[in-house]
mmCIF file of C-alpha atoms in Angstrom:
data_model
loop_
_atom_site.group_PDB
_atom_site.id
_atom_site.type_symbol
_atom_site.label_atom_id
_atom_site.label_comp_id
_atom_site.label_asym_id
_atom_site.label_seq_id
_atom_site.Cartn_x
_atom_site.Cartn_y
_atom_site.Cartn_z
ATOM 1 C CA UNK A 1 160.788 28.783 76.736
ATOM 2 C CA UNK A 2 157.600 30.554 77.884
ATOM 3 C CA UNK A 3 156.984 34.288 78.098
ATOM 4 C CA UNK A 4 156.987 34.188 81.897
ATOM 5 C CA UNK A 5 160.474 32.663 81.949
ATOM 6 C CA UNK A 6 161.685 35.192 79.367
ATOM 7 C CA UNK A 7 160.291 38.052 81.443
ATOM 8 C CA UNK A 8 162.115 36.735 84.510
ATOM 9 C CA UNK A 9 165.377 36.453 82.590
ATOM 10 C CA UNK A 10 164.919 39.915 81.052
ATOM 11 C CA UNK A 11 164.194 41.490 84.439
ATOM 12 C CA UNK A 12 167.183 39.740 86.006
ATOM 13 C CA UNK A 13 169.430 40.816 83.117
ATOM 14 C CA UNK A 14 168.401 44.458 83.454
ATOM 15 C CA UNK A 15 168.820 44.412 87.234
ATOM 16 C CA UNK A 16 172.316 42.993 86.856
ATOM 17 C CA UNK A 17 173.079 45.560 84.140
ATOM 18 C CA UNK A 18 171.954 48.614 86.139
ATOM 19 C CA UNK A 19 175.466 49.579 87.190
ATOM 20 C CA UNK A 20 176.771 49.027 83.681
ATOM 21 C CA UNK A 21 174.037 51.259 82.229
ATOM 22 C CA UNK A 22 174.693 53.918 84.891
ATOM 23 C CA UNK A 23 178.377 53.769 83.991
ATOM 24 C CA UNK A 24 177.496 54.081 80.289
ATOM 25 C CA UNK A 25 175.597 57.309 80.984
ATOM 26 C CA UNK A 26 178.440 58.634 83.124
ATOM 27 C CA UNK A 27 181.201 57.811 80.627
ATOM 28 C CA UNK A 28 179.227 59.368 77.784
ATOM 29 C CA UNK A 29 178.821 62.717 79.576
ATOM 30 C CA UNK A 30 182.153 64.372 80.464
ATOM 31 C CA UNK A 31 180.635 66.640 83.114
ATOM 32 C CA UNK A 32 178.706 63.785 84.728
ATOM 33 C CA UNK A 33 181.896 61.689 84.688
ATOM 34 C CA UNK A 34 183.892 64.436 86.416
ATOM 35 C CA UNK A 35 181.163 64.972 89.003
ATOM 36 C CA UNK A 36 180.935 61.244 89.718
ATOM 37 C CA UNK A 37 184.715 60.808 89.905
ATOM 38 C CA UNK A 38 185.009 63.664 92.394
ATOM 39 C CA UNK A 39 181.959 62.902 94.569
ATOM 40 C CA UNK A 40 180.086 65.950 93.293
ATOM 41 C CA UNK A 41 176.824 64.289 92.286
ATOM 42 C CA UNK A 42 173.955 65.392 94.540
ATOM 43 C CA UNK A 43 171.567 62.531 95.321
ATOM 44 C CA UNK A 44 168.084 63.769 96.165
ATOM 45 C CA UNK A 45 165.486 61.689 97.992
ATOM 46 C CA UNK A 46 162.339 63.329 96.673
ATOM 47 C CA UNK A 47 160.493 66.535 95.860
ATOM 48 C CA UNK A 48 158.766 67.808 92.731
ATOM 49 C CA UNK A 49 161.560 70.295 92.056
ATOM 50 C CA UNK A 50 165.122 71.168 93.063
ATOM 51 C CA UNK A 51 165.489 74.613 94.638
ATOM 52 C CA UNK A 52 168.027 76.802 96.396
ATOM 53 C CA UNK A 53 168.180 80.453 97.459
ATOM 54 C CA UNK A 54 170.040 82.876 95.202
ATOM 55 C CA UNK A 55 171.596 86.086 96.525
ATOM 56 C CA UNK A 56 170.180 88.925 94.448
ATOM 57 C CA UNK A 57 170.822 91.886 96.739
ATOM 58 C CA UNK A 58 172.782 93.244 99.675
ATOM 59 C CA UNK A 59 171.901 94.183 103.229
ATOM 60 C CA UNK A 60 171.497 98.009 103.302
ATOM 61 C CA UNK A 61 171.722 98.088 107.101
ATOM 62 C CA UNK A 62 175.511 97.971 107.276
ATOM 63 C CA UNK A 63 177.027 101.421 107.910
ATOM 64 C CA UNK A 64 179.550 103.304 109.985
ATOM 65 C CA UNK A 65 178.303 105.368 112.940
ATOM 66 C CA UNK A 66 179.304 107.081 116.156
ATOM 67 C CA UNK A 67 177.758 107.764 119.534
ATOM 68 C CA UNK A 68 174.005 108.298 119.287
ATOM 69 C CA UNK A 69 173.589 108.108 115.497
ATOM 70 C CA UNK A 70 170.460 106.317 114.365
ATOM 71 C CA UNK A 71 171.213 103.026 112.640
ATOM 72 C CA UNK A 72 169.297 101.888 109.541
ATOM 73 C CA UNK A 73 166.839 99.041 109.926
ATOM 74 C CA UNK A 74 165.443 99.010 106.399
ATOM 75 C CA UNK A 75 163.535 96.028 105.121
ATOM 76 C CA UNK A 76 165.876 93.655 103.282
ATOM 77 C CA UNK A 77 165.282 91.567 100.177
ATOM 78 C CA UNK A 78 168.524 89.702 99.589
ATOM 79 C CA UNK A 79 167.254 86.428 98.154
ATOM 80 C CA UNK A 80 165.343 84.931 95.276
ATOM 81 C CA UNK A 81 164.736 81.220 94.732
ATOM 82 C CA UNK A 82 166.200 79.181 91.889
ATOM 83 C CA UNK A 83 163.895 76.345 90.888
ATOM 84 C CA UNK A 84 164.552 73.480 88.479
ATOM 85 C CA UNK A 85 162.195 70.749 87.361
ATOM 86 C CA UNK A 86 163.346 67.183 86.976
ATOM 87 C CA UNK A 87 164.233 65.553 83.671
ATOM 88 C CA UNK A 88 163.239 61.928 83.248
ATOM 89 C CA UNK A 89 164.908 59.618 80.723
ATOM 90 C CA UNK A 90 163.694 56.121 79.892
ATOM 91 C CA UNK A 91 164.869 53.286 77.688
ATOM 92 C CA UNK A 92 162.750 50.236 76.952
ATOM 93 C CA UNK A 93 163.709 46.715 75.939
ATOM 94 C CA UNK A 94 160.936 45.024 73.949
ATOM 95 C CA UNK A 95 160.754 41.418 72.829
ATOM 96 C CA UNK A 96 157.859 40.257 70.709
ATOM 97 C CA UNK A 97 156.248 36.861 71.116
ATOM 98 C CA UNK A 98 157.335 36.056 67.561
ATOM 99 C CA UNK A 99 160.990 36.742 68.468
ATOM 100 C CA UNK A 100 160.629 34.376 71.412
ATOM 101 C CA UNK A 101 159.136 31.672 69.155
ATOM 102 C CA UNK A 102 161.947 32.117 66.627
ATOM 103 C CA UNK A 103 164.704 31.956 69.265
ATOM 104 C CA UNK A 104 163.760 28.923 71.309
ATOM 105 C CA UNK A 105 166.380 27.478 73.616
ATOM 106 C CA UNK A 106 168.469 29.127 76.309
ATOM 107 C CA UNK A 107 171.432 29.805 74.012
ATOM 108 C CA UNK A 108 169.403 31.599 71.376
ATOM 109 C CA UNK A 109 167.285 33.646 73.782
ATOM 110 C CA UNK A 110 170.375 34.797 75.666
ATOM 111 C CA UNK A 111 171.934 35.866 72.362
ATOM 112 C CA UNK A 112 168.972 38.063 71.513
ATOM 113 C CA UNK A 113 168.841 39.471 75.044
ATOM 114 C CA UNK A 114 172.563 40.279 74.911
ATOM 115 C CA UNK A 115 172.104 42.024 71.578
ATOM 116 C CA UNK A 116 169.197 44.107 72.843
ATOM 117 C CA UNK A 117 171.161 45.098 75.955
ATOM 118 C CA UNK A 118 174.106 46.224 73.824
ATOM 119 C CA UNK A 119 171.807 48.379 71.722
ATOM 120 C CA UNK A 120 170.223 49.858 74.875
ATOM 121 C CA UNK A 121 173.665 50.696 76.313
ATOM 122 C CA UNK A 122 174.811 52.424 73.107
ATOM 123 C CA UNK A 123 171.535 54.325 72.862
ATOM 124 C CA UNK A 124 171.886 55.582 76.457
ATOM 125 C CA UNK A 125 175.448 56.723 75.720
ATOM 126 C CA UNK A 126 174.354 58.666 72.654
ATOM 127 C CA UNK A 127 171.522 60.399 74.502
ATOM 128 C CA UNK A 128 173.673 61.491 77.443
ATOM 129 C CA UNK A 129 176.363 62.708 75.040
ATOM 130 C CA UNK A 130 173.782 64.917 73.364
ATOM 131 C CA UNK A 131 172.275 66.231 76.600
ATOM 132 C CA UNK A 132 175.500 67.788 77.959
ATOM 133 C CA UNK A 133 175.888 70.412 75.240
ATOM 134 C CA UNK A 134 172.203 70.853 74.511
ATOM 135 C CA UNK A 135 169.814 73.618 75.465
ATOM 136 C CA UNK A 136 167.487 71.446 77.546
ATOM 137 C CA UNK A 137 164.719 71.876 74.983
ATOM 138 C CA UNK A 138 161.402 70.156 75.509
ATOM 139 C CA UNK A 139 161.756 67.608 78.288
ATOM 140 C CA UNK A 140 165.513 67.055 77.873
ATOM 141 C CA UNK A 141 167.868 67.573 80.842
ATOM 142 C CA UNK A 142 169.529 70.986 81.049
ATOM 143 C CA UNK A 143 172.731 71.342 79.055
ATOM 144 C CA UNK A 144 175.561 73.847 78.787
ATOM 145 C CA UNK A 145 173.944 75.704 75.883
ATOM 146 C CA UNK A 146 171.246 76.746 78.373
ATOM 147 C CA UNK A 147 173.233 77.093 81.606
ATOM 148 C CA UNK A 148 176.393 78.705 80.142
ATOM 149 C CA UNK A 149 175.101 80.265 76.909
ATOM 150 C CA UNK A 150 176.881 82.245 74.198
ATOM 151 C CA UNK A 151 174.635 85.199 75.068
ATOM 152 C CA UNK A 152 174.270 85.279 78.869
ATOM 153 C CA UNK A 153 172.076 88.397 78.855
ATOM 154 C CA UNK A 154 168.970 86.598 77.634
ATOM 155 C CA UNK A 155 166.857 83.646 78.691
ATOM 156 C CA UNK A 156 165.191 82.342 81.826
ATOM 157 C CA UNK A 157 167.140 79.781 83.864
ATOM 158 C CA UNK A 158 165.817 78.262 87.065
ATOM 159 C CA UNK A 159 162.847 80.630 86.894
ATOM 160 C CA UNK A 160 165.054 83.769 86.913
ATOM 161 C CA UNK A 161 165.325 86.137 83.938
ATOM 162 C CA UNK A 162 168.905 86.939 82.976
ATOM 163 C CA UNK A 163 167.799 90.051 81.121
ATOM 164 C CA UNK A 164 166.946 91.752 84.417
ATOM 165 C CA UNK A 165 169.096 89.924 86.979
ATOM 166 C CA UNK A 166 172.710 90.708 86.074
ATOM 167 C CA UNK A 167 174.180 88.516 88.837
ATOM 168 C CA UNK A 168 172.498 85.537 87.169
ATOM 169 C CA UNK A 169 174.632 85.916 84.034
ATOM 170 C CA UNK A 170 177.550 83.617 83.299
ATOM 171 C CA UNK A 171 180.559 84.771 81.257
ATOM 172 C CA UNK A 172 181.077 84.452 77.500
ATOM 173 C CA UNK A 173 184.219 85.202 75.488
ATOM 174 C CA UNK A 174 183.887 85.361 71.704
ATOM 175 C CA UNK A 175 187.114 85.495 69.690
ATOM 176 C CA UNK A 176 185.691 85.123 66.162
ATOM 177 C CA UNK A 177 188.654 83.023 65.061
ATOM 178 C CA UNK A 178 191.336 85.255 66.608
ATOM 179 C CA UNK A 179 192.285 82.783 69.347
ATOM 180 C CA UNK A 180 195.534 81.150 68.244
ATOM 181 C CA UNK A 181 198.548 79.138 69.363
ATOM 182 C CA UNK A 182 200.359 82.428 70.005
ATOM 183 C CA UNK A 183 197.790 83.929 72.400
ATOM 184 C CA UNK A 184 195.751 81.054 73.868
ATOM 185 C CA UNK A 185 197.777 80.811 77.095
ATOM 186 C CA UNK A 186 197.530 84.536 77.781
ATOM 187 C CA UNK A 187 193.826 84.637 76.963
ATOM 188 C CA UNK A 188 193.093 81.656 79.184
ATOM 189 C CA UNK A 189 195.102 83.285 81.991
ATOM 190 C CA UNK A 190 192.953 86.417 81.640
ATOM 191 C CA UNK A 191 189.781 84.335 81.831
ATOM 192 C CA UNK A 192 190.950 82.681 85.033
ATOM 193 C CA UNK A 193 191.821 86.062 86.555
ATOM 194 C CA UNK A 194 188.346 87.355 85.654
ATOM 195 C CA UNK A 195 186.741 84.296 87.244
ATOM 196 C CA UNK A 196 188.891 84.091 90.363
ATOM 197 C CA UNK A 197 187.015 85.102 93.525
ATOM 198 C CA UNK A 198 188.895 85.079 96.799
ATOM 199 C CA UNK A 199 191.700 82.621 97.404
ATOM 200 C CA UNK A 200 190.048 79.411 96.304
ATOM 201 C CA UNK A 201 187.086 80.338 94.105
ATOM 202 C CA UNK A 202 188.014 79.408 90.545
ATOM 203 C CA UNK A 203 187.040 76.875 87.857
ATOM 204 C CA UNK A 204 188.070 73.279 88.436
ATOM 205 C CA UNK A 205 187.129 71.807 85.051
ATOM 206 C CA UNK A 206 187.646 72.917 81.438
ATOM 207 C CA UNK A 207 185.833 71.028 78.678
ATOM 208 C CA UNK A 208 187.307 71.572 75.209
ATOM 209 C CA UNK A 209 186.299 70.891 71.645
ATOM 210 C CA UNK A 210 188.779 69.412 69.180
ATOM 211 C CA UNK A 211 190.234 72.627 67.715
ATOM 212 C CA UNK A 212 190.669 74.423 71.046
ATOM 213 C CA UNK A 213 192.247 71.354 72.634
ATOM 214 C CA UNK A 214 194.716 70.840 69.765
ATOM 215 C CA UNK A 215 195.591 74.544 69.802
ATOM 216 C CA UNK A 216 196.379 74.517 73.502
ATOM 217 C CA UNK A 217 198.414 71.306 73.305
ATOM 218 C CA UNK A 218 200.467 72.762 70.460
ATOM 219 C CA UNK A 219 201.063 75.968 72.443
ATOM 220 C CA UNK A 220 202.401 74.080 75.463
ATOM 221 C CA UNK A 221 203.831 70.994 73.799
ATOM 222 C CA UNK A 222 207.195 71.223 75.586
ATOM 223 C CA UNK A 223 205.679 71.769 79.030
ATOM 224 C CA UNK A 224 202.537 69.706 78.827
ATOM 225 C CA UNK A 225 201.190 67.928 81.905
ATOM 226 C CA UNK A 226 199.298 64.808 80.861
ATOM 227 C CA UNK A 227 196.417 63.877 83.130
ATOM 228 C CA UNK A 228 197.812 60.429 83.836
ATOM 229 C CA UNK A 229 200.744 62.116 85.568
ATOM 230 C CA UNK A 230 198.802 65.035 87.003
ATOM 231 C CA UNK A 231 196.188 65.655 89.651
ATOM 232 C CA UNK A 232 194.142 62.934 91.310
ATOM 233 C CA UNK A 233 190.961 64.349 89.744
ATOM 234 C CA UNK A 234 192.617 64.324 86.354
ATOM 235 C CA UNK A 235 193.892 60.786 86.850
ATOM 236 C CA UNK A 236 190.376 59.522 87.511
ATOM 237 C CA UNK A 237 189.101 61.199 84.334
ATOM 238 C CA UNK A 238 191.967 59.612 82.402
ATOM 239 C CA UNK A 239 190.947 56.231 83.787
ATOM 240 C CA UNK A 240 187.387 56.852 82.549
ATOM 241 C CA UNK A 241 188.705 57.212 79.008
ATOM 242 C CA UNK A 242 188.926 61.008 78.640
ATOM 243 C CA UNK A 243 192.080 62.551 77.199
ATOM 244 C CA UNK A 244 193.308 65.737 78.774
ATOM 245 C CA UNK A 245 195.985 67.992 80.161
ATOM 246 C CA UNK A 246 196.309 70.372 83.085
ATOM 247 C CA UNK A 247 196.025 74.159 82.778
ATOM 248 C CA UNK A 248 196.985 76.165 85.842
ATOM 249 C CA UNK A 249 196.273 73.120 87.989
ATOM 250 C CA UNK A 250 192.798 72.785 86.437
ATOM 251 C CA UNK A 251 191.709 69.563 84.751
ATOM 252 C CA UNK A 252 191.298 70.278 81.018
ATOM 253 C CA UNK A 253 189.423 67.553 79.133
ATOM 254 C CA UNK A 254 188.982 66.957 75.431
ATOM 255 C CA UNK A 255 185.422 65.884 74.734
ATOM 256 C CA UNK A 256 184.603 64.875 71.176
ATOM 257 C CA UNK A 257 180.999 65.980 71.692
ATOM 258 C CA UNK A 258 181.976 69.541 72.618
ATOM 259 C CA UNK A 259 181.711 71.910 69.611
ATOM 260 C CA UNK A 260 185.151 72.011 67.979
ATOM 261 C CA UNK A 261 185.790 75.724 68.508
ATOM 262 C CA UNK A 262 184.402 75.979 72.033
ATOM 263 C CA UNK A 263 185.650 75.514 75.578
ATOM 264 C CA UNK A 264 183.765 75.684 78.870
ATOM 265 C CA UNK A 265 185.436 76.879 82.083
ATOM 266 C CA UNK A 266 183.312 75.375 84.858
ATOM 267 C CA UNK A 267 183.206 75.752 88.628
ATOM 268 C CA UNK A 268 181.541 72.539 89.748
ATOM 269 C CA UNK A 269 180.903 73.923 93.219
ATOM 270 C CA UNK A 270 178.038 75.870 91.638
ATOM 271 C CA UNK A 271 177.220 73.672 88.650
ATOM 272 C CA UNK A 272 175.919 70.356 89.933
ATOM 273 C CA UNK A 273 174.404 67.137 88.676
ATOM 274 C CA UNK A 274 171.398 66.165 90.813
ATOM 275 C CA UNK A 275 170.031 62.617 90.644
ATOM 276 C CA UNK A 276 166.869 61.240 92.240
ATOM 277 C CA UNK A 277 168.494 58.459 94.250
ATOM 278 C CA UNK A 278 165.802 55.797 93.836
ATOM 279 C CA UNK A 279 165.369 56.504 90.101
ATOM 280 C CA UNK A 280 168.969 56.019 89.031
ATOM 281 C CA UNK A 281 168.490 53.478 86.229
ATOM 282 C CA UNK A 282 165.483 51.940 87.993
ATOM 283 C CA UNK A 283 164.021 48.834 86.335
ATOM 284 C CA UNK A 284 160.260 48.879 85.736
ATOM 285 C CA UNK A 285 157.902 46.294 84.322
ATOM 286 C CA UNK A 286 156.483 47.285 80.970
ATOM 287 C CA UNK A 287 152.792 46.579 80.425
ATOM 288 C CA UNK A 288 152.220 46.197 76.720
ATOM 289 C CA UNK A 289 148.901 47.372 75.242
ATOM 290 C CA UNK A 290 146.450 44.639 74.342
ATOM 291 C CA UNK A 291 146.972 45.310 70.647
ATOM 292 C CA UNK A 292 150.627 44.174 70.832
ATOM 293 C CA UNK A 293 151.950 40.686 71.535
ATOM 294 C CA UNK A 294 155.156 41.692 73.353
ATOM 295 C CA UNK A 295 156.909 41.659 76.718
ATOM 296 C CA UNK A 296 159.439 44.159 78.002
ATOM 297 C CA UNK A 297 161.115 46.113 80.736
ATOM 298 C CA UNK A 298 161.969 49.782 81.076
ATOM 299 C CA UNK A 299 165.006 51.428 82.689
ATOM 300 C CA UNK A 300 164.461 54.958 84.052
ATOM 301 C CA UNK A 301 166.829 57.758 85.132
ATOM 302 C CA UNK A 302 165.692 60.996 86.745
ATOM 303 C CA UNK A 303 168.002 63.927 87.344
ATOM 304 C CA UNK A 304 168.930 67.451 86.375
ATOM 305 C CA UNK A 305 171.984 69.601 85.755
ATOM 306 C CA UNK A 306 171.604 72.731 87.888
ATOM 307 C CA UNK A 307 173.361 76.085 88.087
ATOM 308 C CA UNK A 308 173.361 77.614 91.591
ATOM 309 C CA UNK A 309 175.596 80.657 91.114
ATOM 310 C CA UNK A 310 176.364 82.378 87.837
ATOM 311 C CA UNK A 311 178.407 85.571 88.219
ATOM 312 C CA UNK A 312 182.086 84.798 87.452
ATOM 313 C CA UNK A 313 181.668 81.082 88.088
ATOM 314 C CA UNK A 314 181.177 79.697 84.549
ATOM 315 C CA UNK A 315 182.461 80.823 81.156
ATOM 316 C CA UNK A 316 182.071 79.698 77.551
ATOM 317 C CA UNK A 317 184.863 80.422 75.064
ATOM 318 C CA UNK A 318 183.801 80.607 71.422
ATOM 319 C CA UNK A 319 186.382 80.834 68.634
ATOM 320 C CA UNK A 320 184.021 80.257 65.731
ATOM 321 C CA UNK A 321 184.824 82.575 62.832
ATOM 322 C CA UNK A 322 182.072 85.050 62.048
ATOM 323 C CA UNK A 323 182.451 84.453 58.335
#
C-alpha cells in the first residue's frame, strides 16, 4: 500500500473523526461542555483578536434640576476595551515510511491508524482538561486560574490591570479549612447573595473539586437533587458524563480536574468560550521536512475563554488549609 494511498486514508479518517475529536475536547473540559450543551459557545468568523467594550465609569451628566438651572455636559469616559488574543492548539498524526512498510495490507494499516487516532483523542482530552484550570501561561488558552484568580487584585486580564480597575476584579472567598458540612450551605447562600444583581443576574454553573463536592452532598444528603432528575441544563451535563447536583437551582458539577478544595461560581453570560468557526478541529496536510521519511496530518483548534464582566459575576471558593 503506497504512501499516497495511506495519506488519502489518513486524511479521510481524520475528516470523519473531526466531530469525535471536537466532542473529546468538549467532554474533557467541564466549562466547555456546559457552554456547548447550553448554546453558549460564541463562534467567531475572523479577526486577529476578540474584543468588547467594558464599562469603567459612569455618566456624570445625570442630575436633578429645576427651571433655568444649567445642566452638566461634561466629557464622558465610560468605556475601556477588553482584548483577548487567540489560542491555537494542534495535534499531529505521523506515520513513518518504515511503519507503512511493516504494516502492509489494509487490515494492518487500519489497525495502526486506529491506534494512532485513539492516542490523539486521549491526548486532546488531557490537554483540554489541563487548560480549564490553568493560568493561560505561554500560548495556552486562558483558564480559571487567570480569569477567576485566588487574588483578584493583581494581574492583567484582557489588557486591563486589576490593580487599578476595581470593577475588573472577580470575587474570591478563602476559608483556610473552616468550610465544613455544618456551614457550607449557609456560606454558599451568602456567596449567591453577594453575587446576585437584579432579579436574574446570578451564577448558573458551579464547578467543584472532590472535597467540596463530597462536603456539600453530605450536608444535603436527605434533600439532594440529582442532575438526572433536575434542570434541563443539568440533565444535559449528566448525559455528557458529569456527576452533579443542584444548588439553589444552579447546576453544580463535580469535575475531577478541579482542585479538590476549590469551587468556582460562574456566570456564563459573562464568561464565554469563543471558537474560530472554520478552525474547529480543522484538518491540515502536514509537510514533513526533507530529513524525515514520514507522512502525516494535523488537526487544529483555535479559540479562547474570555471574561467580559468581572464585578460580582464570578467567584472562586478556596478551602485549602493554610498549614
